[in-house]
PDB file of C-alpha atoms in Angstrom:
ATOM      1  CA  MET X1295      28.092 -13.841   9.098  1.00 56.00           C
ATOM      2  CA  ASP X1296      29.105 -16.199   6.439  1.00 72.00           C
ATOM      3  CA  THR X1297      25.553 -17.095   5.385  1.00 90.00           C
ATOM      4  CA  PRO X1298      24.099 -14.572   3.005  1.00 96.00           C
ATOM      5  CA  LEU X1299      20.625 -13.104   3.694  1.00 98.00           C
ATOM      6  CA  ARG X1300      18.431 -13.686   0.605  1.00 98.00           C
ATOM      7  CA  ILE X1301      15.588 -11.271  -0.086  1.00 98.00           C
ATOM      8  CA  ALA X1302      12.681 -12.297  -2.419  1.00 97.00           C
ATOM      9  CA  THR X1303      11.398  -9.334  -4.316  1.00 96.00           C
ATOM     10  CA  ARG X1304       9.164  -8.532  -7.290  1.00 92.00           C
ATOM     11  CA  LYS X1305      10.963  -7.232 -10.386  1.00 91.00           C
ATOM     12  CA  SER X1306       9.228  -3.934 -10.817  1.00 91.00           C
ATOM     13  CA  PRO X1307      11.427  -0.834 -10.371  1.00 93.00           C
ATOM     14  CA  LEU X1308       9.606   0.191  -7.241  1.00 94.00           C
ATOM     15  CA  ALA X1309       9.774  -3.234  -5.584  1.00 94.00           C
ATOM     16  CA  LEU X1310      13.483  -3.443  -6.502  1.00 96.00           C
ATOM     17  CA  TRP X1311      14.100   0.078  -4.997  1.00 97.00           C
ATOM     18  CA  GLN X1312      12.338  -1.038  -1.765  1.00 97.00           C
ATOM     19  CA  SER X1313      14.284  -4.272  -1.480  1.00 98.00           C
ATOM     20  CA  GLU X1314      17.595  -2.477  -2.258  1.00 98.00           C
ATOM     21  CA  HIS X1315      16.714   0.036   0.473  1.00 98.00           C
ATOM     22  CA  VAL X1316      16.136  -2.821   3.013  1.00 98.00           C
ATOM     23  CA  ALA X1317      19.289  -4.481   1.890  1.00 98.00           C
ATOM     24  CA  ALA X1318      21.276  -1.260   2.453  1.00 98.00           C
ATOM     25  CA  ARG X1319      19.743  -0.762   5.839  1.00 98.00           C
ATOM     26  CA  LEU X1320      20.548  -4.288   6.889  1.00 98.00           C
ATOM     27  CA  ARG X1321      24.243  -4.074   5.675  1.00 98.00           C
ATOM     28  CA  ALA X1322      24.513  -0.778   7.703  1.00 98.00           C
ATOM     29  CA  ALA X1323      22.995  -2.336  10.849  1.00 97.00           C
ATOM     30  CA  HIS X1324      24.979  -5.533  10.500  1.00 97.00           C
ATOM     31  CA  PRO X1325      28.550  -4.917   9.150  1.00 96.00           C
ATOM     32  CA  GLY X1326      29.874  -7.891   7.340  1.00 95.00           C
ATOM     33  CA  LEU X1327      26.455  -9.282   6.459  1.00 97.00           C
ATOM     34  CA  GLU X1328      26.025 -10.214   2.790  1.00 97.00           C
ATOM     35  CA  VAL X1329      22.548  -9.488   1.419  1.00 98.00           C
ATOM     36  CA  VAL X1330      21.449 -10.633  -2.012  1.00 98.00           C
ATOM     37  CA  LEU X1331      18.258 -10.016  -3.828  1.00 98.00           C
ATOM     38  CA  VAL X1332      16.220 -12.837  -5.503  1.00 96.00           C
ATOM     39  CA  PRO X1333      13.977 -11.119  -8.103  1.00 94.00           C
ATOM     40  CA  MET X1334      10.820 -12.913  -9.071  1.00 91.00           C
ATOM     41  CA  SER X1335       7.774 -12.307 -11.307  1.00 78.00           C
ATOM     42  CA  THR X1336       4.350 -12.632  -9.642  1.00 67.00           C
ATOM     43  CA  ARG X1337       0.972 -13.265 -11.087  1.00 61.00           C
ATOM     44  CA  GLY X1338      -0.199  -9.859  -9.993  1.00 52.00           C
ATOM     45  CA  ASP X1339       2.679  -8.404 -12.113  1.00 51.00           C
ATOM     46  CA  GLU X1340       2.030 -10.571 -15.168  1.00 52.00           C
ATOM     47  CA  GLN X1341      -1.825 -10.165 -15.527  1.00 49.00           C
ATOM     48  CA  LEU X1342      -2.234  -6.586 -16.524  1.00 47.00           C
ATOM     49  CA  ASP X1343      -5.206  -6.841 -18.640  1.00 49.00           C
ATOM     50  CA  ARG X1344      -7.677  -7.123 -15.799  1.00 49.00           C
ATOM     51  CA  SER X1345      -8.234  -5.375 -12.476  1.00 48.00           C
ATOM     52  CA  LEU X1346      -6.625  -6.805  -9.309  1.00 47.00           C
ATOM     53  CA  ALA X1347     -10.010  -7.310  -7.826  1.00 50.00           C
ATOM     54  CA  ALA X1348     -11.007  -9.433 -10.854  1.00 48.00           C
ATOM     55  CA  ILE X1349      -8.014 -11.708 -10.683  1.00 45.00           C
ATOM     56  CA  GLY X1350      -7.928 -12.359  -6.906  1.00 49.00           C
ATOM     57  CA  GLY X1351      -6.567  -9.403  -5.082  1.00 51.00           C
ATOM     58  CA  LYS X1352      -3.244  -8.000  -3.978  1.00 53.00           C
ATOM     59  CA  GLY X1353      -2.223 -11.130  -2.376  1.00 62.00           C
ATOM     60  CA  LEU X1354      -1.163 -12.250  -5.804  1.00 69.00           C
ATOM     61  CA  PHE X1355       1.955 -10.145  -5.300  1.00 71.00           C
ATOM     62  CA  LEU X1356       2.962 -12.235  -2.284  1.00 86.00           C
ATOM     63  CA  LYS X1357       2.313 -15.780  -3.201  1.00 87.00           C
ATOM     64  CA  GLU X1358       5.462 -16.549  -5.416  1.00 87.00           C
ATOM     65  CA  LEU X1359       7.584 -14.875  -2.813  1.00 94.00           C
ATOM     66  CA  GLU X1360       6.214 -16.920   0.068  1.00 94.00           C
ATOM     67  CA  LEU X1361       6.674 -20.142  -2.027  1.00 93.00           C
ATOM     68  CA  ALA X1362      10.375 -19.141  -2.558  1.00 94.00           C
ATOM     69  CA  MET X1363      10.752 -18.919   1.255  1.00 96.00           C
ATOM     70  CA  GLN X1364       9.027 -22.257   1.688  1.00 95.00           C
ATOM     71  CA  ARG X1365      11.402 -23.776  -0.861  1.00 95.00           C
ATOM     72  CA  ASP X1366      14.411 -22.189   1.020  1.00 96.00           C
ATOM     73  CA  GLU X1367      15.233 -20.105  -2.083  1.00 96.00           C
ATOM     74  CA  ALA X1368      14.884 -16.980  -0.002  1.00 97.00           C
ATOM     75  CA  ASP X1369      15.048 -15.990   3.776  1.00 98.00           C
ATOM     76  CA  CYS X1370      12.604 -13.066   3.662  1.00 98.00           C
ATOM     77  CA  ALA X1371      10.513 -10.928   1.378  1.00 97.00           C
ATOM     78  CA  VAL X1372      10.009  -7.115   1.067  1.00 97.00           C
ATOM     79  CA  HIS X1373       6.466  -5.847   0.435  1.00 95.00           C
ATOM     80  CA  SER X1374       4.474  -2.696   0.228  1.00 94.00           C
ATOM     81  CA  LEU X1375       2.474  -3.364   3.379  1.00 96.00           C
ATOM     82  CA  LYS X1376      -0.729  -1.964   1.770  1.00 93.00           C
ATOM     83  CA  ASP X1377      -0.588  -5.012  -0.637  1.00 89.00           C
ATOM     84  CA  VAL X1378      -0.196  -7.499   2.206  1.00 92.00           C
ATOM     85  CA  PRO X1379      -3.492  -9.303   3.042  1.00 90.00           C
ATOM     86  CA  MET X1380      -4.864  -8.786   6.643  1.00 89.00           C
ATOM     87  CA  GLU X1381      -4.226 -12.419   7.451  1.00 89.00           C
ATOM     88  CA  LEU X1382      -0.944 -13.915   6.408  1.00 92.00           C
ATOM     89  CA  GLU X1383      -0.688 -17.411   5.238  1.00 92.00           C
ATOM     90  CA  PRO X1384       0.104 -19.952   8.032  1.00 95.00           C
ATOM     91  CA  GLY X1385       3.859 -20.124   8.611  1.00 96.00           C
ATOM     92  CA  PHE X1386       4.714 -16.454   7.973  1.00 97.00           C
ATOM     93  CA  GLU X1387       5.087 -13.315  10.091  1.00 96.00           C
ATOM     94  CA  LEU X1388       6.007  -9.631   9.668  1.00 97.00           C
ATOM     95  CA  PRO X1389       8.823  -9.015  12.138  1.00 97.00           C
ATOM     96  CA  ALA X1390       9.703  -5.494  10.784  1.00 98.00           C
ATOM     97  CA  VAL X1391       7.965  -2.529   9.387  1.00 98.00           C
ATOM     98  CA  LEU X1392      10.048   0.469   8.257  1.00 98.00           C
ATOM     99  CA  GLU X1393       9.341   4.065   9.060  1.00 98.00           C
ATOM    100  CA  ARG X1394       6.355   5.326   6.964  1.00 98.00           C
ATOM    101  CA  ALA X1395       7.056   7.627   4.043  1.00 98.00           C
ATOM    102  CA  ASP X1396       4.588  10.106   2.597  1.00 98.00           C
ATOM    103  CA  PRO X1397       1.141   8.475   2.807  1.00 97.00           C
ATOM    104  CA  ALA X1398      -0.617  10.848   0.440  1.00 98.00           C
ATOM    105  CA  ASP X1399      -1.914   9.952  -3.018  1.00 98.00           C
ATOM    106  CA  ALA X1400      -0.537  11.982  -5.988  1.00 98.00           C
ATOM    107  CA  PHE X1401      -2.600  13.691  -8.607  1.00 98.00           C
ATOM    108  CA  VAL X1402      -0.572  13.453 -11.802  1.00 98.00           C
ATOM    109  CA  SER X1403      -1.317  15.342 -14.944  1.00 98.00           C
ATOM    110  CA  ASN X1404       0.592  17.031 -17.723  1.00 98.00           C
ATOM    111  CA  THR X1405      -2.150  19.636 -18.247  1.00 97.00           C
ATOM    112  CA  PHE X1406      -4.222  20.147 -15.018  1.00 98.00           C
ATOM    113  CA  ASP X1407      -3.195  21.253 -11.498  1.00 98.00           C
ATOM    114  CA  GLY X1408      -5.753  19.250  -9.527  1.00 98.00           C
ATOM    115  CA  ILE X1409      -9.015  17.303  -9.418  1.00 98.00           C
ATOM    116  CA  GLU X1410     -11.117  20.435  -9.415  1.00 97.00           C
ATOM    117  CA  ALA X1411      -9.334  21.803 -12.463  1.00 98.00           C
ATOM    118  CA  LEU X1412     -10.208  18.866 -14.602  1.00 98.00           C
ATOM    119  CA  PRO X1413     -12.797  19.605 -17.378  1.00 98.00           C
ATOM    120  CA  GLN X1414     -16.274  17.932 -17.324  1.00 98.00           C
ATOM    121  CA  GLY X1415     -15.958  14.310 -18.367  1.00 97.00           C
ATOM    122  CA  ALA X1416     -12.160  14.101 -18.081  1.00 98.00           C
ATOM    123  CA  VAL X1417     -10.510  10.679 -18.134  1.00 98.00           C
ATOM    124  CA  VAL X1418      -8.749   9.691 -14.997  1.00 98.00           C
ATOM    125  CA  GLY X1419      -6.868   6.479 -14.535  1.00 98.00           C
ATOM    126  CA  THR X1420      -6.511   4.450 -11.382  1.00 95.00           C
ATOM    127  CA  SER X1421      -6.562   0.734 -10.509  1.00 85.00           C
ATOM    128  CA  SER X1422      -7.754   1.406  -6.971  1.00 91.00           C
ATOM    129  CA  LEU X1423     -11.394   1.104  -5.990  1.00 92.00           C
ATOM    130  CA  ARG X1424     -10.668   3.356  -3.006  1.00 94.00           C
ATOM    131  CA  ARG X1425      -9.275   6.055  -5.146  1.00 96.00           C
ATOM    132  CA  GLN X1426     -12.136   5.650  -7.598  1.00 96.00           C
ATOM    133  CA  ALA X1427     -14.718   6.023  -4.833  1.00 96.00           C
ATOM    134  CA  GLN X1428     -13.003   9.239  -3.474  1.00 97.00           C
ATOM    135  CA  LEU X1429     -12.852  10.691  -6.991  1.00 98.00           C
ATOM    136  CA  ARG X1430     -16.611   9.920  -7.600  1.00 97.00           C
ATOM    137  CA  ALA X1431     -17.330  11.581  -4.240  1.00 96.00           C
ATOM    138  CA  ARG X1432     -15.671  14.777  -5.425  1.00 97.00           C
ATOM    139  CA  ARG X1433     -16.283  14.671  -9.185  1.00 97.00           C
ATOM    140  CA  PRO X1434     -19.156  12.307 -10.260  1.00 96.00           C
ATOM    141  CA  ASP X1435     -18.771  13.616 -13.894  1.00 97.00           C
ATOM    142  CA  LEU X1436     -15.320  12.215 -14.329  1.00 98.00           C
ATOM    143  CA  LEU X1437     -14.687   9.115 -16.615  1.00 98.00           C
ATOM    144  CA  LEU X1438     -12.654   6.709 -14.540  1.00 97.00           C
ATOM    145  CA  ARG X1439     -10.666   3.973 -16.271  1.00 96.00           C
ATOM    146  CA  ASP X1440      -8.707   1.088 -14.865  1.00 93.00           C
ATOM    147  CA  LEU X1441      -4.866   1.555 -14.890  1.00 94.00           C
ATOM    148  CA  ARG X1442      -2.422  -1.312 -14.269  1.00 85.00           C
ATOM    149  CA  GLY X1443       1.302  -1.781 -14.515  1.00 88.00           C
ATOM    150  CA  ASN X1444       4.362  -0.513 -12.775  1.00 90.00           C
ATOM    151  CA  VAL X1445       4.854   3.284 -12.162  1.00 94.00           C
ATOM    152  CA  ASN X1446       6.760   3.939 -15.279  1.00 94.00           C
ATOM    153  CA  THR X1447       4.119   2.094 -17.431  1.00 94.00           C
ATOM    154  CA  ARG X1448       1.330   4.137 -15.940  1.00 96.00           C
ATOM    155  CA  LEU X1449       3.161   7.395 -16.496  1.00 97.00           C
ATOM    156  CA  ALA X1450       3.865   6.344 -20.097  1.00 97.00           C
ATOM    157  CA  LYS X1451       0.134   5.803 -20.684  1.00 97.00           C
ATOM    158  CA  LEU X1452      -0.602   9.246 -19.335  1.00 98.00           C
ATOM    159  CA  ASP X1453       2.094  10.792 -21.497  1.00 98.00           C
ATOM    160  CA  ALA X1454       0.664   9.002 -24.474  1.00 98.00           C
ATOM    161  CA  GLY X1455      -2.625  10.803 -23.985  1.00 97.00           C
ATOM    162  CA  GLU X1456      -4.775   7.891 -22.832  1.00 97.00           C
ATOM    163  CA  TYR X1457      -5.694   9.823 -19.688  1.00 98.00           C
ATOM    164  CA  ASP X1458      -6.150  13.429 -18.644  1.00 98.00           C
ATOM    165  CA  ALA X1459      -4.841  12.495 -15.181  1.00 98.00           C
ATOM    166  CA  ILE X1460      -3.826   9.625 -13.119  1.00 98.00           C
ATOM    167  CA  VAL X1461      -3.643   8.956  -9.392  1.00 98.00           C
ATOM    168  CA  LEU X1462      -0.701   7.179  -7.826  1.00 97.00           C
ATOM    169  CA  ALA X1463       1.034   6.985  -4.432  1.00 97.00           C
ATOM    170  CA  CYS X1464       3.313   9.876  -3.660  1.00 98.00           C
ATOM    171  CA  ALA X1465       5.727   7.512  -1.893  1.00 97.00           C
ATOM    172  CA  GLY X1466       6.204   5.441  -5.045  1.00 96.00           C
ATOM    173  CA  LEU X1467       7.009   8.380  -7.225  1.00 98.00           C
ATOM    174  CA  GLN X1468       9.338   9.801  -4.599  1.00 98.00           C
ATOM    175  CA  ARG X1469      11.231   6.611  -4.118  1.00 97.00           C
ATOM    176  CA  LEU X1470      11.848   6.460  -7.866  1.00 96.00           C
ATOM    177  CA  GLY X1471      13.003  10.095  -8.068  1.00 97.00           C
ATOM    178  CA  LEU X1472       9.892  11.131  -9.891  1.00 98.00           C
ATOM    179  CA  ASP X1473       8.719  13.856  -7.350  1.00 96.00           C
ATOM    180  CA  ALA X1474       8.454  16.381 -10.249  1.00 98.00           C
ATOM    181  CA  ARG X1475       5.453  14.403 -11.712  1.00 98.00           C
ATOM    182  CA  ILE X1476       3.297  15.155  -8.559  1.00 98.00           C
ATOM    183  CA  ARG X1477       1.010  18.092  -9.529  1.00 98.00           C
ATOM    184  CA  ALA X1478      -1.029  17.864  -6.199  1.00 98.00           C
ATOM    185  CA  ARG X1479      -0.944  15.879  -3.070  1.00 98.00           C
ATOM    186  CA  LEU X1480      -4.262  14.256  -2.049  1.00 98.00           C
ATOM    187  CA  ALA X1481      -3.702  14.069   1.714  1.00 97.00           C
ATOM    188  CA  PRO X1482      -5.484  13.589   5.017  1.00 96.00           C
ATOM    189  CA  PRO X1483      -7.805  14.664   6.423  1.00 95.00           C
ATOM    190  CA  ASP X1484      -9.656  15.523   3.167  1.00 95.00           C
ATOM    191  CA  TRP X1485      -8.413  12.412   1.276  1.00 98.00           C
ATOM    192  CA  LEU X1486      -7.451   9.283   3.089  1.00 98.00           C
ATOM    193  CA  PRO X1487      -4.895   6.689   1.853  1.00 98.00           C
ATOM    194  CA  ALA X1488      -5.150   2.877   1.854  1.00 96.00           C
ATOM    195  CA  PRO X1489      -4.425   1.283   5.210  1.00 96.00           C
ATOM    196  CA  ALA X1490      -0.611   1.061   5.641  1.00 97.00           C
ATOM    197  CA  GLN X1491       0.078   3.049   2.543  1.00 97.00           C
ATOM    198  CA  ALA X1492       3.695   4.098   2.153  1.00 98.00           C
ATOM    199  CA  VAL X1493       4.995   1.438   4.662  1.00 98.00           C
ATOM    200  CA  VAL X1494       7.550  -1.204   3.643  1.00 98.00           C
ATOM    201  CA  ALA X1495       7.417  -4.461   5.549  1.00 98.00           C
ATOM    202  CA  VAL X1496       9.641  -7.445   5.779  1.00 98.00           C
ATOM    203  CA  GLU X1497       8.029 -10.968   5.744  1.00 97.00           C
ATOM    204  CA  THR X1498       9.869 -13.963   7.170  1.00 98.00           C
ATOM    205  CA  ARG X1499       9.088 -17.642   7.893  1.00 97.00           C
ATOM    206  CA  ASP X1500       7.410 -17.985  11.274  1.00 96.00           C
ATOM    207  CA  GLY X1501      10.005 -19.008  13.898  1.00 93.00           C
ATOM    208  CA  ASP X1502      13.058 -18.210  11.927  1.00 96.00           C
ATOM    209  CA  ALA X1503      14.899 -16.631  14.767  1.00 96.00           C
ATOM    210  CA  ARG X1504      18.130 -15.817  12.830  1.00 96.00           C
ATOM    211  CA  VAL X1505      16.339 -13.827  10.138  1.00 97.00           C
ATOM    212  CA  ALA X1506      13.843 -12.157  12.486  1.00 96.00           C
ATOM    213  CA  SER X1507      16.689 -10.960  14.720  1.00 97.00           C
ATOM    214  CA  LEU X1508      18.558  -9.474  11.700  1.00 97.00           C
ATOM    215  CA  VAL X1509      15.492  -7.629  10.257  1.00 98.00           C
ATOM    216  CA  ALA X1510      14.362  -6.576  13.747  1.00 97.00           C
ATOM    217  CA  ALA X1511      16.910  -3.656  13.440  1.00 97.00           C
ATOM    218  CA  LEU X1512      14.684  -2.026  10.896  1.00 98.00           C
ATOM    219  CA  GLU X1513      11.469  -1.972  13.108  1.00 98.00           C
ATOM    220  CA  HIS X1514       9.980   1.490  13.491  1.00 98.00           C
ATOM    221  CA  GLY X1515       7.784   1.358  16.634  1.00 98.00           C
ATOM    222  CA  PRO X1516       5.607   4.448  15.989  1.00 98.00           C
ATOM    223  CA  THR X1517       4.788   3.280  12.460  1.00 98.00           C
ATOM    224  CA  ARG X1518       3.965  -0.206  13.849  1.00 98.00           C
ATOM    225  CA  ILE X1519       1.412   1.334  16.239  1.00 98.00           C
ATOM    226  CA  ARG X1520      -0.295   3.383  13.389  1.00 98.00           C
ATOM    227  CA  ILE X1521      -0.465   0.408  11.001  1.00 98.00           C
ATOM    228  CA  GLU X1522      -1.832  -1.949  13.601  1.00 98.00           C
ATOM    229  CA  ALA X1523      -4.838   0.430  14.059  1.00 98.00           C
ATOM    230  CA  GLU X1524      -5.312   0.789  10.339  1.00 98.00           C
ATOM    231  CA  ARG X1525      -5.003  -2.918   9.525  1.00 97.00           C
ATOM    232  CA  ALA X1526      -7.240  -3.937  12.558  1.00 97.00           C
ATOM    233  CA  LEU X1527      -9.977  -1.713  11.071  1.00 97.00           C
ATOM    234  CA  ASN X1528      -9.565  -3.231   7.695  1.00 95.00           C
ATOM    235  CA  ARG X1529      -9.554  -6.715   9.082  1.00 94.00           C
ATOM    236  CA  ALA X1530     -12.792  -6.007  11.050  1.00 94.00           C
ATOM    237  CA  LEU X1531     -14.376  -4.807   7.845  1.00 93.00           C
ATOM    238  CA  HIS X1532     -13.018  -7.708   5.939  1.00 83.00           C
ATOM    239  CA  GLY X1533     -11.424  -5.250   3.595  1.00 62.00           C
ATOM    240  CA  SER X1534      -9.360  -6.112   0.515  1.00 56.00           C
ATOM    241  CA  CYS X1535      -8.812  -4.675  -2.912  1.00 53.00           C
ATOM    242  CA  HIS X1536     -12.426  -5.669  -3.598  1.00 65.00           C
ATOM    243  CA  VAL X1537     -13.558  -2.976  -1.049  1.00 77.00           C
ATOM    244  CA  PRO X1538     -12.992   0.823  -1.109  1.00 90.00           C
ATOM    245  CA  VAL X1539     -11.602   1.181   2.526  1.00 95.00           C
ATOM    246  CA  ALA X1540      -9.450   4.279   3.463  1.00 96.00           C
ATOM    247  CA  ALA X1541      -7.818   4.753   6.841  1.00 98.00           C
ATOM    248  CA  TYR X1542      -5.225   6.872   8.404  1.00 98.00           C
ATOM    249  CA  ALA X1543      -3.903   6.882  11.976  1.00 98.00           C
ATOM    250  CA  GLU X1544      -1.840   9.712  13.591  1.00 98.00           C
ATOM    251  CA  LEU X1545       0.232   9.258  16.700  1.00 98.00           C
ATOM    252  CA  ASP X1546       0.633  12.040  19.268  1.00 97.00           C
ATOM    253  CA  GLY X1547       2.535  10.954  22.296  1.00 97.00           C
ATOM    254  CA  ASP X1548       0.580   8.195  24.018  1.00 97.00           C
ATOM    255  CA  ARG X1549      -2.562   9.075  22.055  1.00 98.00           C
ATOM    256  CA  LEU X1550      -3.626   7.660  18.720  1.00 98.00           C
ATOM    257  CA  GLN X1551      -6.289   9.046  16.320  1.00 98.00           C
ATOM    258  CA  LEU X1552      -7.759   6.983  13.600  1.00 98.00           C
ATOM    259  CA  ARG X1553      -9.869   8.348  10.620  1.00 98.00           C
ATOM    260  CA  ALA X1554     -11.570   6.014   8.230  1.00 98.00           C
ATOM    261  CA  TRP X1555     -13.952   6.091   5.261  1.00 97.00           C
ATOM    262  CA  VAL X1556     -15.815   3.379   3.284  1.00 96.00           C
ATOM    263  CA  GLY X1557     -17.586   4.109   0.080  1.00 94.00           C
ATOM    264  CA  SER X1558     -18.805   3.157  -3.332  1.00 93.00           C
ATOM    265  CA  ALA X1559     -16.693   3.203  -6.479  1.00 91.00           C
ATOM    266  CA  ALA X1560     -19.946   3.268  -8.394  1.00 92.00           C
ATOM    267  CA  ASP X1561     -21.339   6.581  -7.122  1.00 94.00           C
ATOM    268  CA  GLY X1562     -18.952   7.997  -4.386  1.00 94.00           C
ATOM    269  CA  SER X1563     -21.483   7.665  -1.554  1.00 96.00           C
ATOM    270  CA  GLY X1564     -19.909   6.688   1.661  1.00 96.00           C
ATOM    271  CA  VAL X1565     -19.602   6.849   5.508  1.00 97.00           C
ATOM    272  CA  GLN X1566     -16.791   8.041   7.596  1.00 97.00           C
ATOM    273  CA  ALA X1567     -15.781   7.735  11.234  1.00 98.00           C
ATOM    274  CA  GLN X1568     -12.972   8.764  13.577  1.00 98.00           C
ATOM    275  CA  ALA X1569     -11.963   8.157  17.126  1.00 98.00           C
ATOM    276  CA  GLU X1570      -9.060   8.583  19.532  1.00 98.00           C
ATOM    277  CA  GLY X1571      -7.623   6.042  21.928  1.00 98.00           C
ATOM    278  CA  VAL X1572      -4.415   5.077  23.756  1.00 98.00           C
ATOM    279  CA  ALA X1573      -1.387   4.207  21.678  1.00 98.00           C
ATOM    280  CA  ALA X1574      -0.855   1.130  23.627  1.00 98.00           C
ATOM    281  CA  GLN X1575      -4.035  -0.460  22.225  1.00 98.00           C
ATOM    282  CA  PRO X1576      -4.086   0.299  18.407  1.00 98.00           C
ATOM    283  CA  GLN X1577      -6.077  -2.767  17.475  1.00 98.00           C
ATOM    284  CA  ALA X1578      -8.855  -1.885  19.920  1.00 98.00           C
ATOM    285  CA  LEU X1579      -9.103   1.524  18.317  1.00 98.00           C
ATOM    286  CA  GLY X1580      -9.174   0.108  14.765  1.00 98.00           C
ATOM    287  CA  LYS X1581     -12.042  -2.352  15.851  1.00 98.00           C
ATOM    288  CA  ALA X1582     -13.974   0.557  17.463  1.00 98.00           C
ATOM    289  CA  VAL X1583     -13.780   2.677  14.395  1.00 98.00           C
ATOM    290  CA  ALA X1584     -14.842  -0.239  12.273  1.00 97.00           C
ATOM    291  CA  ALA X1585     -17.853  -0.874  14.497  1.00 97.00           C
ATOM    292  CA  ASP X1586     -18.819   2.799  14.066  1.00 98.00           C
ATOM    293  CA  LEU X1587     -18.624   2.483  10.302  1.00 97.00           C
ATOM    294  CA  LEU X1588     -20.699  -0.652  10.323  1.00 95.00           C
ATOM    295  CA  ALA X1589     -23.290   1.036  12.613  1.00 97.00           C
ATOM    296  CA  GLN X1590     -23.628   3.795   9.966  1.00 97.00           C
ATOM    297  CA  GLY X1591     -24.431   1.262   7.272  1.00 95.00           C
ATOM    298  CA  ALA X1592     -20.869   0.609   5.847  1.00 94.00           C
ATOM    299  CA  GLY X1593     -21.928  -3.013   5.192  1.00 91.00           C
ATOM    300  CA  ARG X1594     -23.720  -1.987   2.044  1.00 91.00           C
ATOM    301  CA  PHE X1595     -20.416  -1.152   0.548  1.00 90.00           C
ATOM    302  CA  LEU X1596     -18.595  -4.176   1.610  1.00 86.00           C
ATOM    303  CA  GLY X1597     -20.074  -6.703  -0.841  1.00 72.00           C
TER     304      GLY X1597
END
């Protein structure tokens, strides 16, 4: 294995942690393989003065990394799968998804123990329309403000007193050794995450057999089944960061259950649905739950 495997990655501490984790797993699976990181800055990382929805969506985190692969400056890229669009650009594939970490959201505050403990009109920061919609559903009195930047930047804004609380992903805090900042877990079934939240995925050029065979060692089958259902639902709803879609699948033997919710970041109104199916057909389950949501009028929340 004389040819190094080059991993394109964003420069944020969390992205670098995820890429280092993938690199370590690859070295363990393939003794003698040299793995190097190719850190890059993306437009999504650079434009922090506006919401992701306003500047084009989470796909902005992928574009530069895909261009690096096209220019043969990198062999693969590591992503948080929740940031990956439902349809990849032509010429790319996702041959490996790693085992899912904690899918819950984290309520983070220096003063209050949870959403219900917040005072009337408290200021809560989150950049996610899905989180805003679920916060509005529980506490319509809260003042919600956009929050961008990497995890440490967001925590610094909280610590500076700009917010009474913020909502982040548990997995991101845990991966950075910041578990102690989690005051409360916002978890299923009462609070649903983004589709594929807490899942790390490896993207490669379509048809690159060498790289696909190397990263295949990281594939976690049960996680793949769950995220196929969640992403199929999101795809059927044409979901993106412009739309507050929440979904969570649970696998029990050969049975798969999917819960989903679609709502409004403006007033917290929404519709929910759930169904169970065979694990061998996760996409069919995702489409069925999406159809249920649409039958209940979810279209009015989908722009």
